[in-house]
Tab-separated table of C-alpha atoms and ligand atoms in Angstrom:
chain	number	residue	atom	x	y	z
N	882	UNK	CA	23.598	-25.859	6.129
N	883	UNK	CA	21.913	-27.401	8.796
N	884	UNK	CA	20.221	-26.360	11.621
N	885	UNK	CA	22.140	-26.765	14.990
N	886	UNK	CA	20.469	-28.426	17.895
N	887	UNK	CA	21.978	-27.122	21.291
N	888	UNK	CA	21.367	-29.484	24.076
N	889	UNK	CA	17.900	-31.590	23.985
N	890	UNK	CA	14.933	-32.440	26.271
N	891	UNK	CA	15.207	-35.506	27.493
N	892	UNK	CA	11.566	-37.632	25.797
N	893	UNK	CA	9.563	-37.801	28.880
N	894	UNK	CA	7.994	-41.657	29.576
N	895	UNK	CA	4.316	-40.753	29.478
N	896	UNK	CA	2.372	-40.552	26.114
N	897	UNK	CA	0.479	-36.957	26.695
N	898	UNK	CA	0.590	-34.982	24.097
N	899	UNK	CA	2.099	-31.824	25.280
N	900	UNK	CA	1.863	-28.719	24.059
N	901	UNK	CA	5.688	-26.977	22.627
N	902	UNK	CA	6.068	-23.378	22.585
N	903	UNK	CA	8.516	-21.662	20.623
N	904	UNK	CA	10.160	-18.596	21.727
N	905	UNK	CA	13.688	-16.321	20.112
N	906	UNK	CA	14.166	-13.003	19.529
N	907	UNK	CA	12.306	-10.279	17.321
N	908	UNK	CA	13.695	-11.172	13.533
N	909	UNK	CA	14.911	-14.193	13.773
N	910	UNK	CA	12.183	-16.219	11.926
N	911	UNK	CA	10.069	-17.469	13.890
N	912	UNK	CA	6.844	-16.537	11.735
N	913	UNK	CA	8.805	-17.588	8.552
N	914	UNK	CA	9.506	-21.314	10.737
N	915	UNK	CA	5.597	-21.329	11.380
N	916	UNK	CA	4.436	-20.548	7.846
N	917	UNK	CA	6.779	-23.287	7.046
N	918	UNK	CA	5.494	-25.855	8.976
N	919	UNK	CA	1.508	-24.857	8.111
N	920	UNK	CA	2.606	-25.444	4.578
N	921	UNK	CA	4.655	-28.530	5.015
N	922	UNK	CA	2.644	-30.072	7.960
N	923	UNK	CA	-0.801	-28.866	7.873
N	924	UNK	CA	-1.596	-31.470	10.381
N	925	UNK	CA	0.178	-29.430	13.194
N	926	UNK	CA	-2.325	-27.468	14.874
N	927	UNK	CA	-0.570	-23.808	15.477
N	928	UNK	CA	-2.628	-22.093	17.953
N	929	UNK	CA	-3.795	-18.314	16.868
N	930	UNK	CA	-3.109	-15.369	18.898
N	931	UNK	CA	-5.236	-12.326	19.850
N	932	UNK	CA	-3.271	-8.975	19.448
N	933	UNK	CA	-3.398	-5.213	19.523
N	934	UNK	CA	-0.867	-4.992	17.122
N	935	UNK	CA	-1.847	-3.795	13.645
N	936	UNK	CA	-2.067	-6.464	10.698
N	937	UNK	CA	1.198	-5.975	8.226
N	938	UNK	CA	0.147	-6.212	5.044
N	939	UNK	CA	-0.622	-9.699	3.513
N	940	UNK	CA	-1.554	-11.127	7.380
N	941	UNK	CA	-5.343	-11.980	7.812
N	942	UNK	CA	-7.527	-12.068	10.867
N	943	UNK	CA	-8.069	-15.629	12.291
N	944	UNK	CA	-5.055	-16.936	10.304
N	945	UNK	CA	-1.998	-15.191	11.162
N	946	UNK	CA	-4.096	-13.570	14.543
N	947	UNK	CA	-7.234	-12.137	15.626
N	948	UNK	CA	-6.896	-8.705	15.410
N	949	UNK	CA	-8.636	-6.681	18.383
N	950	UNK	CA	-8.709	-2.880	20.135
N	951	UNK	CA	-7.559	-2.540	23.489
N	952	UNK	CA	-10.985	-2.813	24.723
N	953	UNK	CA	-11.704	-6.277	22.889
N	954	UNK	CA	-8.041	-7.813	24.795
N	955	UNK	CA	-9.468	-6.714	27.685
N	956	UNK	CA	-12.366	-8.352	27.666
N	957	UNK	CA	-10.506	-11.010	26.425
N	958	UNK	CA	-8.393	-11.045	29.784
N	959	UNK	CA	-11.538	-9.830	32.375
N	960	UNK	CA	-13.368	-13.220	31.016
N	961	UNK	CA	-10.391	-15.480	32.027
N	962	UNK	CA	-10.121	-16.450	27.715
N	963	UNK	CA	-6.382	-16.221	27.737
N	964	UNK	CA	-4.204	-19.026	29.174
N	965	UNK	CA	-1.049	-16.283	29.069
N	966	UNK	CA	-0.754	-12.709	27.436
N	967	UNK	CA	2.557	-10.496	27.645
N	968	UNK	CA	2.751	-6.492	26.157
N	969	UNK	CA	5.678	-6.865	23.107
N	970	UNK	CA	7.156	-3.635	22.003
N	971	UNK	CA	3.654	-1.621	22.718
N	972	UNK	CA	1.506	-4.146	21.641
N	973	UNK	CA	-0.347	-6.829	23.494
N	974	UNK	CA	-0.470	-10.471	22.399
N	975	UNK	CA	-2.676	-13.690	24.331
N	976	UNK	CA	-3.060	-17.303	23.605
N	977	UNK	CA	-6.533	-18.127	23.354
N	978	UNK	CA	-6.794	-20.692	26.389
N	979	UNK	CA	-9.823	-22.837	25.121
N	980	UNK	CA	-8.846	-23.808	21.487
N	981	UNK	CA	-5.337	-25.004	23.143
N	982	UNK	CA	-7.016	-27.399	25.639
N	983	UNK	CA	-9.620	-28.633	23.201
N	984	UNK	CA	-6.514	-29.867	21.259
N	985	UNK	CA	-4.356	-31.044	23.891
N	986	UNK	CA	-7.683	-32.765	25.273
N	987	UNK	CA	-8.135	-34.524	21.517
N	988	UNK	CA	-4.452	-35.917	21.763
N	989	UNK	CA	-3.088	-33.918	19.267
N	990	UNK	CA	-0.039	-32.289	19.612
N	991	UNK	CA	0.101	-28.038	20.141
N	992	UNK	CA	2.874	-25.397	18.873
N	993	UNK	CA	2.345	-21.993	20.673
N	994	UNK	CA	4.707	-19.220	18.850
N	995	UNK	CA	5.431	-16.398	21.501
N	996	UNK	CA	7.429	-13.931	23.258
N	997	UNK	CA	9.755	-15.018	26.596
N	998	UNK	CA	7.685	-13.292	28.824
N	999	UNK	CA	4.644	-15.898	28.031
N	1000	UNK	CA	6.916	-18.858	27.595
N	1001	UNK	CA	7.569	-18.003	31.015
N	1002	UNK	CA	4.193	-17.830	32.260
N	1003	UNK	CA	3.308	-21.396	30.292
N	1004	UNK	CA	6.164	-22.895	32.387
N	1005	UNK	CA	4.593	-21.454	35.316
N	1006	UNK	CA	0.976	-22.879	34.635
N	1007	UNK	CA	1.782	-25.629	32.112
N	1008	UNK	CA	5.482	-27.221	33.930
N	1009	UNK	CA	5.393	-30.260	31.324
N	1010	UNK	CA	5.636	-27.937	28.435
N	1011	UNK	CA	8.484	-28.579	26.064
N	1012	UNK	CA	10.356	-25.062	25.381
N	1013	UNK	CA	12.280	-24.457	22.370
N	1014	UNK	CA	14.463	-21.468	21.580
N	1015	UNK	CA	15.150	-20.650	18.237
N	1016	UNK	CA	18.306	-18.323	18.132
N	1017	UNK	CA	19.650	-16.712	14.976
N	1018	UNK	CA	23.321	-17.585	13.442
N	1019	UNK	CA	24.517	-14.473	14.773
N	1020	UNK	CA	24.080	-11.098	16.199
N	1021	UNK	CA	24.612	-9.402	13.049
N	1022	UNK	CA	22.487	-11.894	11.125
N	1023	UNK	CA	19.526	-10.911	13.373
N	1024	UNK	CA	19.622	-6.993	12.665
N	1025	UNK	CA	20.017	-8.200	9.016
N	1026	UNK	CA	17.159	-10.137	9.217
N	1027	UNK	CA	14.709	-7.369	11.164
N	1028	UNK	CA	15.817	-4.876	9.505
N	1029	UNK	CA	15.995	-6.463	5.887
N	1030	UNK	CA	11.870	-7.605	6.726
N	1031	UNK	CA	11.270	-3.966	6.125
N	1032	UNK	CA	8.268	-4.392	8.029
N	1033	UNK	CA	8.879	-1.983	11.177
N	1034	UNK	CA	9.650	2.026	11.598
N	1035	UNK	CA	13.683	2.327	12.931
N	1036	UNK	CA	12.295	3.565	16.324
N	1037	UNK	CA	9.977	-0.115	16.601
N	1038	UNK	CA	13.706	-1.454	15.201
N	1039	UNK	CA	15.499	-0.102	18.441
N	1040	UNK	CA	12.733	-1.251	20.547
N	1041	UNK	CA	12.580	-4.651	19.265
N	1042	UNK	CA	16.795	-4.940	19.423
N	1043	UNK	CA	16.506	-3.880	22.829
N	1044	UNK	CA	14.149	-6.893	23.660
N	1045	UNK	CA	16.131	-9.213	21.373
N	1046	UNK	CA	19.058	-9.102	23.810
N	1047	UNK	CA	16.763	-9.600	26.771
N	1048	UNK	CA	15.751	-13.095	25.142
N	1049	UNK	CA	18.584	-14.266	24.253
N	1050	UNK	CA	20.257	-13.781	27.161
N	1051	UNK	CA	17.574	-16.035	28.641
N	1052	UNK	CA	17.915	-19.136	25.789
N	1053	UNK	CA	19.074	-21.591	29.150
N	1054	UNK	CA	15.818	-21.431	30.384
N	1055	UNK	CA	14.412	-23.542	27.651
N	1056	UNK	CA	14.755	-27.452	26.902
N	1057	UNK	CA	16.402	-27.075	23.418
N	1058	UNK	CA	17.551	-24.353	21.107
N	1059	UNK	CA	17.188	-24.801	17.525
N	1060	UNK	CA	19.942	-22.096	15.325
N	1061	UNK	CA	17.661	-21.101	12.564
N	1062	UNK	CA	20.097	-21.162	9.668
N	1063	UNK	CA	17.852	-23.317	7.098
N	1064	UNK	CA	14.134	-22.789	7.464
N	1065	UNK	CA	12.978	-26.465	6.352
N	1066	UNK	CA	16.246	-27.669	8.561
N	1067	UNK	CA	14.283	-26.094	11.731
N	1068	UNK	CA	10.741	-26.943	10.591
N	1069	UNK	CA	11.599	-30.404	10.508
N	1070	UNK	CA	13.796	-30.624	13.910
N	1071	UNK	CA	10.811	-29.050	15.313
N	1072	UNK	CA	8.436	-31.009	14.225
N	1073	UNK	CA	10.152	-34.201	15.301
N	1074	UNK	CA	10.722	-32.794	19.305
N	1075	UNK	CA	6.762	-32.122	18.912
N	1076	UNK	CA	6.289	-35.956	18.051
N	1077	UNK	CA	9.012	-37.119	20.784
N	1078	UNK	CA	7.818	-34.949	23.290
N	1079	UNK	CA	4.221	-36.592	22.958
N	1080	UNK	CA	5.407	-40.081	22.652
N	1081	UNK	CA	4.401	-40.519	18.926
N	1082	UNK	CA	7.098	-40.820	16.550
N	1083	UNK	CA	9.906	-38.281	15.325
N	1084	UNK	CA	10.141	-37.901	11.539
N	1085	UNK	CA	13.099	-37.668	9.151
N	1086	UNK	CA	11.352	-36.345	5.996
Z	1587	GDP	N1	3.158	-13.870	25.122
Z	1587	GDP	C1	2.746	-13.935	23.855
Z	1587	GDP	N2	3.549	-13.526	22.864
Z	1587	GDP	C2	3.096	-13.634	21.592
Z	1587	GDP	C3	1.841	-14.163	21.279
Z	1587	GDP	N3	1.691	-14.127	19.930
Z	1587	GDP	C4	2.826	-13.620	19.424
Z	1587	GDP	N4	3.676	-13.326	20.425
Z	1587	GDP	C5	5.027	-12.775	20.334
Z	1587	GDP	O1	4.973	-11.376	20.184
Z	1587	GDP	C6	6.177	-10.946	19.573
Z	1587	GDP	C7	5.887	-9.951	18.461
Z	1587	GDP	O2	5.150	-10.584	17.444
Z	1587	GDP	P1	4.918	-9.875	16.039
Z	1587	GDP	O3	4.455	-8.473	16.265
Z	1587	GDP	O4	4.064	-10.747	15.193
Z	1587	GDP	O5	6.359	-9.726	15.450
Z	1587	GDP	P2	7.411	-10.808	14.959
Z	1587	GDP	O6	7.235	-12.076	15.724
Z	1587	GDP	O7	8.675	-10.117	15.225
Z	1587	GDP	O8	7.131	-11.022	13.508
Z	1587	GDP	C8	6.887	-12.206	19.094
Z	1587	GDP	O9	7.919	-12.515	20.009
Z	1587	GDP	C9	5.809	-13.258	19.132
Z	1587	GDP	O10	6.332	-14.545	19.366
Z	1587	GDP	C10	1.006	-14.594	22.358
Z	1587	GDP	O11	-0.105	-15.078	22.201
Z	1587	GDP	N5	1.516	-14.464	23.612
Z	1588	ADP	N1	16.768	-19.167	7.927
Z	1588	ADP	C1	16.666	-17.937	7.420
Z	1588	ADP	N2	17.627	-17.453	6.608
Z	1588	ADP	C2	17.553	-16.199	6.097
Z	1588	ADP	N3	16.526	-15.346	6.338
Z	1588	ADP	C3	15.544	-15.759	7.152
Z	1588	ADP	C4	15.557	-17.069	7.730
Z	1588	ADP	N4	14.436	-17.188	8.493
Z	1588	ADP	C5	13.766	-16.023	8.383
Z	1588	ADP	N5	14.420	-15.163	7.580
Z	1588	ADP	C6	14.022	-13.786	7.229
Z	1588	ADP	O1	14.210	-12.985	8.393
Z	1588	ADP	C7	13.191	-11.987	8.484
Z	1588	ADP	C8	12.501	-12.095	9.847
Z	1588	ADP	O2	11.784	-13.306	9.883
Z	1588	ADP	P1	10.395	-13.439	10.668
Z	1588	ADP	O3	9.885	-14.823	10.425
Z	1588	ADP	O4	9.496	-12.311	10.336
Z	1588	ADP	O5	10.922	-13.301	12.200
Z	1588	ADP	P2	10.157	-13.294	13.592
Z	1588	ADP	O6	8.776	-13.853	13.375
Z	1588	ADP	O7	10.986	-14.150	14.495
Z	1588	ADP	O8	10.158	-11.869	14.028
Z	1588	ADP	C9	12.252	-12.204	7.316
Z	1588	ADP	O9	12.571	-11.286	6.300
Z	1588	ADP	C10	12.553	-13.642	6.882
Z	1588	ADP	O10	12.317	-13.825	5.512
């Protein structure tokens, strides 16, 4: 089934290449839309995020984040390194702010995965940013989905539910939402509002 676009950014008429940040709820496959796209469209630069959080087993530092203490994020923050940062469910997650302008700077285009809070903050500091939501299928599909990754206690479960209703009820705030029923469906509607949104072609393969 495909994926179902709600509503869409209108292609702005300047060329930049802009950066796109996409935001949804804990669970609803946002990391499994990213590995995606690395695998399918290596040529996508996906911007790496420093976190507290523990690595879950099979992520690696530098590729799925850089893994720091508390004392390394905030030196990280003191120094002025991250462009935003947001705590997530007792963990705290930044977007390195020079590797994202180096890119930008080089014309290519940018995909930021994060949290609502910082999606908020890039709107703030970054107001030609293309936002996409990704929203599960359903309610129901979503606690299947977090709760079928197996990855998280039941107490980080309730914590990350709680959030999850917080974001969603905040998917008008962004340009587009993209319902991830089909992985590859999503992937590929995302790629192509990257490639509109910096004035380069959209794709249909
Ligand atoms: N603000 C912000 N949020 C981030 C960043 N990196 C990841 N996140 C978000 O932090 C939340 C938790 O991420 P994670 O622990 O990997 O869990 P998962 O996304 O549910 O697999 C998710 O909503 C991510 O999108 C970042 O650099 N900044
Ligand atoms: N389109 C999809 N259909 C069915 N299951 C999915 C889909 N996308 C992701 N999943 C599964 O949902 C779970 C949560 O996905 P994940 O990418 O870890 O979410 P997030 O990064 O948004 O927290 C994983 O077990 C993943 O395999």
């Amino acid at each position: 089934m495909a994926a179902t676009s709600r509503g869409t950014s209108p292609v702005p008429p300047d060329v930049r290449p802009r950066l796109t940040v996409l935001s949804g709820p804990s669970g609803v496959g946002k990391s499994t839309v990213v590995a995606h796209m690395r695998k399918v469209h290596p040529e996508v630069w996906l911007s790496v995020s420093a976190t507290t959080r523990k690595p879950r087993p099979g992520e690696r530092n530098g590729v799925h984040y850089f893994f720091v203490d508390d004392e390394e994020f905030d030196k990280l923050i003191a120094n002025g390194e991250l462009l935003e940062w947001a705590e997530f469910a007792g963990n705290r997650y930044g977007t390195p702010r020079r590797a994202v302008l180096d890119r930008l700077e080089a014309g290519e285009p940018v995909l930021l995965e994060i949290d609502l809070q910082g999606a908020r903050l890039v709107r703030q500091s970054m107001p030609e940013a293309q936002l996409v939501f990704l929203a599960p299928p359903g309610w129901d599909e979503l606690v299947r989905r977090l709760t079928g990754r197996g990855t998280e206690a039941p107490d980080v479960i309730e914590r990350r539910l709680a959030a999850a209703k917080v974001e969603l009820a905040a998917e008008a705030e962004f340009d587009t939402t993209l319902v991830n029923t089909s992985v590859e469906d999503v992937a590929r509607e995302l790629l192509t509002l990257m490639l509109q949104a910096s004035g380069l072609r959209g794709t249909d393969d």
